[in-house]
Backbone as numpy.savetxt, mean C-alpha at the origin, in Angstrom:
# Nx Ny Nz CAx CAy CAz Cx Cy Cz
6.31 17.80 -10.78 6.67 16.34 -10.45 6.17 15.72 -9.26
5.69 14.55 -9.45 5.02 13.60 -8.28 5.67 12.37 -8.38
6.37 11.96 -7.33 7.14 10.84 -7.12 6.39 9.78 -6.07
5.84 8.94 -6.52 5.25 7.85 -5.82 6.09 6.73 -5.25
6.56 6.97 -3.77 7.69 6.19 -3.07 6.98 5.11 -2.37
7.28 3.69 -2.21 6.99 3.00 -1.24 8.05 1.63 -1.40
8.01 0.96 0.04 8.60 -0.59 -0.05 7.62 -1.25 -0.73
8.42 -2.24 -0.92 7.66 -3.42 -1.75 8.19 -4.96 -1.26
7.20 -5.92 -0.94 7.32 -6.90 -0.54 6.35 -8.33 -0.72
5.55 -7.95 -1.35 4.59 -9.09 -1.72 3.03 -8.28 -2.42
2.41 -9.24 -2.68 1.21 -8.82 -3.56 1.40 -8.18 -4.84
1.64 -8.81 -5.96 2.07 -8.23 -7.05 0.46 -7.91 -7.87
-0.70 -8.35 -7.45 -1.98 -7.92 -7.99 -2.16 -6.39 -7.43
-2.07 -6.14 -6.26 -2.26 -5.02 -5.71 -1.15 -3.91 -6.19
0.11 -4.39 -6.54 0.86 -3.46 -7.25 0.54 -3.12 -8.47
0.03 -3.99 -9.29 -0.51 -3.43 -10.62 -1.65 -2.68 -10.61
-2.68 -2.65 -9.46 -3.69 -2.24 -9.22 -3.24 -0.52 -9.19
-2.34 -0.59 -8.15 -1.90 1.02 -7.90 -1.07 1.67 -8.80
-0.43 0.82 -9.76 0.49 1.48 -11.06 -0.81 2.24 -11.84
-1.53 1.40 -12.26 -3.13 1.69 -12.99 -3.82 3.07 -12.29
-3.89 2.78 -10.93 -4.91 3.65 -10.43 -4.14 5.14 -10.48
-3.17 5.29 -10.36 -2.31 6.66 -10.09 -1.29 6.81 -11.31
-1.71 6.12 -12.67 -0.89 6.27 -13.66 -1.39 7.52 -14.20
-2.37 8.54 -14.13 -2.36 9.92 -14.97 -2.05 10.95 -13.68
-1.85 10.51 -12.46 -1.49 11.44 -11.61 0.09 11.56 -11.00
1.01 10.60 -11.25 2.11 9.93 -10.92 3.16 10.07 -12.00
4.28 10.84 -12.18 5.37 10.92 -12.90 6.27 9.92 -13.00
6.43 9.31 -11.55 7.49 8.24 -11.47 7.05 7.49 -10.33
7.39 5.99 -10.33 7.18 5.48 -9.28 8.74 4.90 -8.29
8.82 4.86 -7.45 10.06 4.60 -6.95 9.49 3.18 -5.93
10.20 1.92 -6.16 9.96 0.99 -5.75 11.19 0.45 -4.84
11.12 0.08 -3.70 12.45 -0.19 -2.79 11.92 -1.52 -2.10
13.14 -2.46 -2.52 12.93 -3.67 -2.54 14.07 -4.20 -1.43
13.87 -4.85 -0.46 14.84 -5.32 0.63 15.22 -7.07 -0.07
16.32 -7.43 0.43 16.84 -8.66 0.20 16.33 -9.79 1.33
15.88 -8.93 2.25 14.98 -9.86 3.55 13.65 -9.58 3.77
13.03 -10.35 4.29 11.53 -9.60 4.76 11.91 -9.30 6.07
10.89 -8.58 6.61 10.93 -7.56 7.98 11.18 -9.04 9.10
10.44 -10.16 8.84 10.86 -11.49 9.91 12.26 -11.86 9.71
13.16 -11.36 8.59 14.41 -11.78 8.66 14.62 -12.87 7.58
13.63 -13.27 6.76 13.92 -14.30 5.60 14.59 -13.94 4.41
15.23 -14.56 3.91 15.75 -14.35 2.65 14.63 -14.02 1.34
14.93 -12.99 0.50 13.80 -12.92 -0.33 14.41 -12.78 -1.99
13.70 -12.90 -3.07 14.28 -12.21 -4.13 13.70 -11.08 -4.31
14.19 -10.40 -5.26 13.69 -9.39 -5.82 12.67 -9.36 -6.94
11.71 -8.79 -6.67 10.29 -9.07 -7.45 10.30 -8.48 -8.76
10.60 -7.35 -8.63 10.14 -6.19 -9.86 11.00 -6.69 -10.87
12.36 -7.08 -10.92 12.99 -7.38 -12.07 12.12 -8.57 -13.05
11.59 -9.66 -12.27 10.76 -10.57 -12.97 9.17 -10.09 -13.29
8.72 -9.28 -12.32 7.48 -8.81 -12.71 7.43 -7.77 -14.21
8.49 -7.22 -14.21 8.52 -5.75 -15.24 8.47 -6.95 -16.67
9.05 -8.28 -16.55 9.12 -8.95 -17.94 7.59 -9.33 -18.26
6.66 -9.38 -17.25 5.46 -10.09 -17.46 4.50 -8.59 -18.39
3.45 -9.09 -19.27 2.89 -8.06 -20.29 2.22 -7.19 -19.50
1.67 -7.65 -18.34 0.94 -6.75 -17.80 1.73 -5.57 -16.65
2.68 -5.85 -16.75 3.82 -4.96 -15.90 4.58 -4.17 -16.84
4.60 -4.66 -18.03 5.85 -4.18 -19.06 5.49 -2.64 -19.51
4.29 -2.04 -19.51 4.18 -0.42 -20.06 4.64 0.20 -18.78
4.80 -0.20 -17.51 5.14 0.95 -16.81 6.76 0.73 -16.33
7.72 0.01 -17.52 9.05 -0.21 -17.06 9.68 1.13 -17.26
9.59 1.96 -18.06 10.02 3.15 -18.14 9.56 4.31 -16.93
8.65 3.97 -16.34 8.40 4.60 -15.13 8.52 4.41 -13.83
9.22 3.40 -13.66 9.57 2.71 -12.38 11.07 2.61 -12.22
11.37 3.34 -10.94 12.94 3.18 -10.58 12.73 2.39 -9.39
13.74 1.04 -9.60 14.05 0.13 -8.44 15.17 0.35 -7.73
15.16 0.29 -6.30 15.91 0.43 -5.53 16.44 -0.73 -4.58
17.24 -1.27 -4.50 17.79 -2.71 -4.00 18.56 -2.43 -2.60
17.97 -3.20 -1.74 18.51 -2.61 -0.26 19.21 -4.12 0.37
20.12 -4.29 1.00 20.47 -5.28 1.73 20.35 -5.04 3.08
19.53 -5.88 3.71 18.95 -5.66 5.24 19.99 -6.80 6.26
20.28 -6.10 7.07 21.15 -7.20 8.18 19.92 -7.55 9.17
20.35 -9.01 9.69 19.06 -9.32 10.68 18.95 -8.52 11.86
17.78 -7.82 12.24 17.65 -7.01 13.43 16.11 -7.11 13.63
15.58 -6.26 14.50 14.30 -6.30 15.06 13.42 -6.14 14.00
12.32 -6.54 13.66 11.26 -6.67 12.44 10.77 -5.10 12.44
10.59 -4.79 13.53 10.12 -3.22 13.46 11.14 -2.38 13.05
12.17 -2.39 13.53 13.77 -1.59 13.23 13.70 -1.96 11.69
13.67 -3.19 11.22 13.47 -3.33 9.86 12.82 -2.31 8.98
11.51 -2.32 9.58 10.53 -1.62 8.82 10.97 -0.28 8.93
11.06 0.45 9.91 11.49 1.62 9.77 12.63 1.95 9.17
13.74 1.55 9.09 15.06 1.41 8.22 14.67 1.57 6.80
13.61 0.74 6.32 13.29 0.36 5.15 12.57 1.92 4.54
11.35 2.25 5.37 10.94 3.42 5.09 11.98 4.69 4.80
12.93 4.69 5.91 13.84 5.94 5.86 14.50 5.82 4.25
15.05 4.41 4.01 15.59 4.41 2.48 14.57 4.84 1.63
13.40 4.35 1.54 12.10 4.91 0.48 12.39 6.23 0.71
12.14 7.36 1.57 12.11 8.65 1.66 13.38 9.21 1.06
14.32 8.42 1.55 15.95 9.09 0.89 16.09 9.14 -0.33
15.41 7.65 -0.87 15.75 7.70 -2.21 14.83 8.61 -3.06
13.44 8.63 -2.89 12.81 9.57 -3.48 13.07 10.94 -3.38
13.72 11.57 -2.53 14.56 12.80 -2.09 15.43 12.79 -3.03
16.15 11.95 -3.25 17.57 11.83 -4.31 17.21 12.16 -5.75
15.81 11.81 -5.99 15.53 11.70 -7.37 14.55 13.17 -7.65
14.16 13.72 -6.47 13.26 14.70 -6.66 13.95 15.91 -7.18
13.43 16.77 -8.08 13.65 18.09 -8.68 13.19 19.16 -7.53
13.51 20.39 -7.44 12.57 21.70 -6.66 11.35 21.61 -6.72
10.47 21.61 -5.86 9.13 21.99 -6.03 8.36 20.32 -6.24
8.89 19.18 -6.30 8.60 17.90 -6.56 7.63 17.79 -5.29
6.68 16.74 -5.64 5.92 16.17 -4.47 6.09 14.87 -4.26
6.12 14.17 -3.10 6.56 13.06 -2.92 5.44 12.38 -2.44
4.72 11.20 -2.89 3.87 10.57 -2.14 4.20 9.15 -1.42
4.26 8.92 -0.18 4.89 8.32 0.65 3.93 7.45 1.50
4.10 6.03 1.51 3.34 5.26 2.27 3.56 3.97 1.79
2.71 2.91 2.02 3.09 1.49 1.45 2.34 1.27 0.02
2.79 0.25 -0.46 2.16 -0.11 -1.65 0.59 -0.34 -2.00
0.14 -0.95 -0.55 -0.93 -1.35 -0.61 -2.13 -0.06 -0.12
-1.32 1.13 0.04 -2.15 1.88 0.41 -2.66 2.95 -0.80
-3.44 2.75 -1.31 -3.75 3.56 -2.57 -4.45 4.64 -2.54
-4.09 5.86 -2.77 -5.01 7.27 -2.78 -5.95 7.26 -3.66
-7.00 7.72 -3.93 -7.79 8.03 -4.89 -7.35 8.95 -5.54
-7.12 8.88 -6.97 -6.37 9.87 -7.92 -7.10 11.39 -7.81
-8.03 11.24 -7.35 -9.08 13.01 -7.14 -8.28 13.43 -6.38
-8.05 12.50 -5.03 -7.64 12.94 -3.99 -6.18 13.81 -4.11
-5.31 13.12 -4.83 -4.01 13.75 -5.27 -4.31 14.92 -6.08
-5.21 14.74 -6.84 -5.12 16.47 -7.79 -5.96 17.09 -6.86
-6.58 16.95 -6.07 -7.28 18.03 -5.05 -5.88 18.57 -4.16
-5.14 17.44 -3.81 -4.08 18.12 -2.90 -3.08 18.89 -3.37
-2.75 18.70 -5.05 -1.88 19.59 -5.72 -2.54 20.74 -5.91
-3.81 20.96 -5.66 -4.22 22.39 -5.92 -3.26 23.33 -5.23
-3.18 23.12 -3.90 -2.78 23.87 -2.91 -1.30 23.66 -2.74
-0.38 24.62 -3.07 1.12 24.51 -2.95 1.74 24.69 -1.72
0.83 25.13 -0.85 1.43 25.37 0.59 1.42 24.51 1.61
0.54 23.32 1.25 0.57 22.25 2.37 0.61 20.86 1.96
1.44 20.23 3.28 1.19 18.71 2.97 -0.14 18.22 3.18
-0.29 16.69 2.80 -1.31 16.68 2.73 -1.47 15.18 3.29
-2.75 14.80 3.97 -3.01 13.10 4.07 -3.82 12.84 3.51
-3.81 11.76 2.88 -4.84 11.21 1.92 -5.32 9.77 2.28
-6.51 9.90 2.69 -7.20 9.00 3.39 -7.45 7.58 2.87
-7.14 6.53 3.43 -7.66 5.29 2.57 -8.50 4.51 3.73
-9.40 3.51 2.94 -10.41 2.75 3.75 -9.73 1.16 3.73
-9.63 0.74 4.85 -9.00 -0.67 4.89 -9.74 -1.99 4.27
-9.51 -2.69 3.53 -9.75 -3.96 2.93 -9.14 -5.15 3.26
-9.75 -6.07 3.45 -8.95 -7.04 3.72 -9.56 -8.33 3.32
-8.51 -9.38 2.90 -9.00 -10.73 2.02 -9.46 -10.51 0.80
-10.45 -9.77 0.63 -10.85 -9.85 -0.63 -10.75 -8.13 -1.27
-10.76 -8.06 -2.44 -10.56 -6.44 -2.90 -12.22 -5.81 -2.35
-13.09 -6.52 -2.34 -14.35 -5.67 -1.99 -14.80 -5.94 -0.76
-14.01 -6.29 0.27 -14.41 -6.71 1.58 -13.58 -5.82 2.42
-14.55 -4.75 3.02 -14.29 -3.32 3.63 -14.38 -3.57 5.33
-13.59 -2.92 5.94 -13.45 -3.22 7.55 -14.41 -1.84 8.10
-15.30 -2.34 9.02 -16.45 -1.53 9.46 -16.08 -1.53 11.20
-15.60 -0.59 11.99 -15.46 -0.45 13.12 -16.89 0.09 14.10
-16.82 -0.03 15.04 -18.04 0.24 16.03 -17.45 1.48 17.13
-18.04 2.43 17.04 -17.84 3.63 18.18 -18.88 3.99 18.56
-19.20 4.30 19.63 -20.28 4.70 20.61 -21.51 4.10 19.82
-21.58 2.48 19.76 -22.65 1.74 19.35 -23.07 1.87 18.10
-22.17 2.84 17.09 -22.66 2.88 15.69 -21.46 2.41 14.91
-21.81 1.83 13.57 -20.60 1.40 12.66 -20.14 2.26 11.98
-18.52 2.67 11.83 -18.33 3.33 10.94 -17.14 2.93 10.19
-16.85 3.40 8.81 -15.70 2.76 8.18 -14.39 2.89 8.59
-13.40 2.08 8.56 -11.98 2.10 9.52 -11.43 2.85 8.10
-10.71 3.83 8.79 -10.14 4.90 7.41 -8.85 5.54 8.13
-7.83 5.29 7.33 -6.03 5.53 7.83 -6.03 6.93 7.13
-5.25 7.75 8.06 -4.96 9.10 7.48 -3.37 8.74 6.81
-3.36 7.85 5.79 -2.14 7.92 5.09 -2.71 7.44 3.64
-1.73 7.29 2.52 -0.41 7.83 2.48 -0.24 9.25 2.69
0.80 9.65 2.67 1.02 11.53 2.63 1.60 11.61 1.31
1.51 13.09 1.08 1.85 13.56 -0.02 2.48 14.86 0.68
3.94 15.01 0.22 4.89 15.68 0.74 5.58 16.45 -0.22
5.93 17.75 0.11 7.05 18.70 -0.58 8.45 18.21 -0.31
8.84 17.83 -1.23 10.50 17.30 -1.60 11.22 18.18 -1.01
11.12 19.88 -1.08 12.05 20.60 -0.72 11.84 21.21 0.75
10.78 20.80 1.55 10.55 21.18 2.75 11.43 20.54 3.59
12.17 21.18 4.51 12.90 20.84 5.67 12.45 19.99 6.67
11.10 20.10 6.63 10.35 19.24 7.87 9.92 17.83 7.58
10.09 17.49 6.31 9.98 16.32 5.47 9.98 14.97 6.27
11.26 14.84 7.25 11.39 13.85 7.78 10.39 13.69 9.05
10.22 14.76 9.57 9.33 14.67 10.97 7.93 14.64 10.64
7.72 14.99 9.28 6.13 14.78 9.07 5.54 13.40 8.86
6.82 12.57 8.33 6.62 11.28 8.04 6.51 10.31 9.35
7.23 10.91 10.23 7.40 10.16 11.53 5.81 10.62 12.19
5.83 11.55 12.34 4.69 12.03 12.81 3.33 11.42 12.35
3.22 11.74 10.99 2.26 11.46 10.24 0.62 11.73 10.83
0.75 13.20 11.56 -0.15 13.87 11.97 -0.48 15.17 11.53
0.77 15.82 10.99 0.60 16.93 10.16 0.21 16.97 8.79
-0.17 18.14 8.23 -0.73 18.03 6.82 -2.44 18.13 6.92
-2.85 18.68 5.69 -4.26 18.69 5.50 -4.84 17.30 4.84
-6.14 17.25 5.68 -6.77 16.02 5.14 -7.26 16.25 3.75
-7.13 15.23 2.95 -7.73 15.43 1.56 -8.80 14.12 1.41
-9.82 14.26 0.72 -10.83 13.26 0.37 -10.91 13.72 -1.10
-11.53 12.52 -1.98 -12.25 11.31 -1.41 -11.22 10.02 -1.01
-11.89 9.28 -0.52 -10.77 8.37 -0.07 -10.34 7.22 -0.95
-9.25 6.82 -0.57 -8.85 5.58 -1.49 -8.69 4.11 -0.70
-7.98 3.29 -1.00 -7.95 1.91 -0.72 -7.01 1.53 -0.05
-6.81 1.13 1.08 -5.78 0.05 1.83 -6.00 -1.37 1.58
-5.53 -2.05 0.52 -6.03 -3.48 0.25 -4.99 -4.36 0.75
-5.24 -4.52 1.89 -4.00 -5.64 2.48 -4.52 -7.10 2.83
-3.68 -8.23 2.80 -3.90 -9.49 2.82 -4.86 -9.87 1.40
-4.52 -9.54 0.32 -4.91 -9.92 -1.12 -4.58 -11.19 -1.42
-5.24 -11.67 -2.35 -4.67 -12.97 -3.34 -4.95 -14.31 -2.86
-5.80 -14.94 -1.83 -6.13 -15.98 -1.54 -5.13 -16.37 -0.39
-5.77 -17.60 0.34 -5.30 -17.96 1.58 -3.50 -18.27 1.53
-3.52 -18.87 0.25 -1.85 -18.90 0.08 -0.87 -17.79 0.19
-1.19 -16.67 -0.67 -0.58 -15.57 -0.58 -0.54 -14.72 0.45
-1.78 -14.97 1.43 -1.87 -13.95 2.61 -1.04 -14.68 3.72
-1.12 -15.94 3.84 -0.23 -16.93 4.52 1.37 -16.27 4.49
1.74 -16.23 3.15 2.99 -15.79 2.86 3.67 -14.65 3.66
2.54 -13.73 3.19 2.79 -12.39 3.72 2.55 -12.34 5.06
2.07 -13.19 5.93 2.02 -13.11 7.24 3.35 -13.39 7.94
3.84 -14.36 7.16 5.04 -15.03 7.64 6.38 -13.99 7.28
5.82 -13.00 6.50 7.23 -11.98 6.10 7.08 -10.57 7.38
5.82 -10.48 7.73 5.46 -9.21 8.23 6.21 -8.65 9.68
6.49 -7.78 9.81 6.72 -7.35 11.07 5.93 -7.68 12.53
4.88 -8.02 11.91 3.99 -8.60 13.08 4.18 -9.89 13.43
5.00 -9.93 14.31 5.62 -11.64 14.56 4.48 -12.27 15.41
3.72 -11.69 15.97 2.57 -12.45 16.60 1.69 -13.20 15.55
1.57 -12.71 14.46 0.70 -13.32 13.41 1.30 -14.48 12.69
2.61 -14.76 12.99 3.43 -16.15 12.47 3.25 -17.21 12.89
2.52 -16.97 14.03 2.08 -18.26 15.06 1.05 -18.89 14.38
0.15 -18.04 13.44 -0.93 -18.82 12.82 -0.56 -19.55 11.67
-1.57 -20.73 11.89 -1.08 -21.89 10.94 -1.95 -21.47 9.57
-1.43 -22.42 8.55 -2.24 -22.03 7.42 -3.46 -22.53 7.35
-4.15 -23.57 8.16 -5.59 -23.75 8.14 -6.45 -22.55 8.77
-5.82 -22.06 9.67 -6.30 -20.94 10.61 -6.44 -19.64 9.64
-5.52 -19.53 8.75 -5.66 -18.23 7.94 -6.56 -18.76 6.73
-6.37 -19.83 6.39 -7.59 -20.26 5.31 -9.02 -20.07 6.02
-9.23 -20.51 7.15 -10.92 -20.29 7.83 -10.97 -18.88 7.79
-10.20 -17.98 8.49 -10.58 -16.44 8.04 -10.90 -15.84 7.09
-10.00 -16.36 5.96 -10.30 -16.02 4.55 -11.42 -16.24 4.13
-11.89 -17.66 4.65 -13.52 -18.27 3.87 -14.67 -17.72 4.45
-14.33 -17.26 6.00 -15.63 -16.71 6.74 -15.28 -15.10 6.61
-14.56 -14.26 6.50 -14.26 -12.99 6.06 -14.33 -12.36 7.54
-13.39 -13.38 8.20 -13.13 -12.55 9.86 -11.51 -11.74 9.87
-11.76 -10.67 10.47 -10.55 -10.00 10.71 -9.32 -10.53 11.37
-8.24 -10.63 10.77 -6.96 -11.25 11.01 -6.73 -10.96 12.48
-6.99 -9.68 13.11 -6.89 -9.29 14.37 -8.15 -9.27 15.34
-9.08 -9.54 14.65 -10.53 -9.33 15.51 -10.58 -8.33 15.84
-10.54 -7.03 15.04 -10.58 -5.65 15.43 -11.68 -5.19 14.65
-12.66 -5.94 13.86 -13.50 -5.25 12.91 -14.46 -6.10 12.21
-15.50 -5.93 12.02 -16.57 -6.66 10.70 -15.88 -6.21 9.66
-16.06 -7.15 8.70 -15.82 -6.71 7.25 -17.12 -7.19 6.24
-17.33 -5.83 5.67 -18.62 -5.82 4.75 -18.23 -5.62 3.53
-19.42 -6.31 2.29 -19.24 -6.11 0.94 -19.38 -4.62 0.45
-18.44 -4.49 -0.37 -18.27 -2.93 -1.10 -18.84 -3.10 -2.31
-19.97 -2.01 -2.36 -20.80 -1.86 -3.80 -19.48 -1.77 -4.82
-19.79 -2.39 -6.16 -18.81 -2.42 -7.28 -17.92 -1.01 -7.55
-18.97 0.09 -7.42 -18.60 1.20 -8.20 -18.09 1.95 -6.95
-17.61 1.59 -5.93 -16.49 2.03 -5.13 -15.28 1.67 -4.85
-15.04 0.35 -5.94 -13.71 -0.04 -5.92 -12.69 0.65 -6.91
-11.65 0.47 -6.88 -10.82 1.13 -7.92 -11.06 0.88 -9.19
-11.00 1.91 -9.98 -11.51 2.02 -11.47 -10.90 0.74 -12.45
-9.62 0.49 -11.91 -8.95 -0.75 -12.77 -9.49 -1.78 -12.43
-9.91 -1.80 -11.19 -10.86 -3.39 -10.68 -12.11 -3.44 -11.20
-12.63 -2.36 -11.19 -14.17 -2.43 -12.01 -13.90 -2.79 -13.70
-13.23 -2.19 -14.00 -12.90 -2.41 -15.49 -12.46 -3.94 -15.64
-11.94 -4.54 -14.87 -11.50 -5.93 -14.88 -12.23 -6.66 -13.59
-13.59 -6.44 -13.57 -14.37 -7.16 -12.41 -13.99 -8.65 -12.78
-14.55 -9.30 -14.05 -14.73 -10.80 -14.15 -13.51 -11.40 -14.09
-12.18 -10.72 -14.35 -10.88 -11.47 -14.20 -10.81 -11.73 -12.76
-11.22 -10.59 -11.96 -10.74 -10.67 -10.32 -11.63 -11.93 -9.95
-13.05 -11.88 -10.27 -14.01 -12.49 -9.92 -13.30 -14.17 -10.00
-12.79 -14.35 -11.24 -12.29 -15.70 -11.69 -11.17 -16.28 -10.89
-10.28 -14.97 -10.22 -9.28 -15.18 -9.39 -9.50 -15.34 -8.05
-10.75 -15.55 -7.76 -11.24 -15.50 -6.28 -10.76 -13.94 -5.39
-10.47 -13.16 -5.97 -10.18 -11.73 -5.31 -11.22 -11.04 -5.07
-12.77 -11.64 -5.54 -13.91 -10.84 -5.28 -14.88 -11.64 -4.16
-15.01 -11.28 -3.07 -15.83 -12.25 -2.04 -17.33 -11.83 -2.80
């Protein structure tokens, strides 16, 4: 049994990609939603409305929603608390020998990486994802030693639910076996309006000072929000399979650069 557990607060387009991309390797999705953003602003629970839409309805029986009430506190404490709730909720549903895929909803591992990790019953795994910003096909490139390389994250994690070390593994995020091929970290997707709203909700409070005009300019020029990297255009065949299959729709919606 594979439980895919993550907090959700924004980005239905990316959530739909995740549900489709992992459809053949995940048995149940656990979506944890809070009644406040990390910045402390009230929000409505999204999944009850999304599941009524035709594109999400096929996943109704595969998703467990857990609603959380958050008291106002430091944004980073909110995020840490919500991640603890995600893991506790998944552990509560897990059968012995189950595996838990744990991360953010926009960190989508390649399904082949999940399959490869499942071959080894003795190790937890880090499933690498590559950072995409503003558009689905705009990917981050860093420079080290004067040479460009793709920005890759050692997350999400695939954990053994019956391992007594599971909590420390999540926090350290440094243990476990690296597994490829690499997936996709699809952050700040959906156009300037959606990206601006997301930045107003994030634990990165320094980004809330950005005006909508500044966000729109960065989106148009393809500039990294924190000036950390360059952003290159990705070949279509390196995008998630669901995106490739619906490329024309994503182009019309402005999600392809």
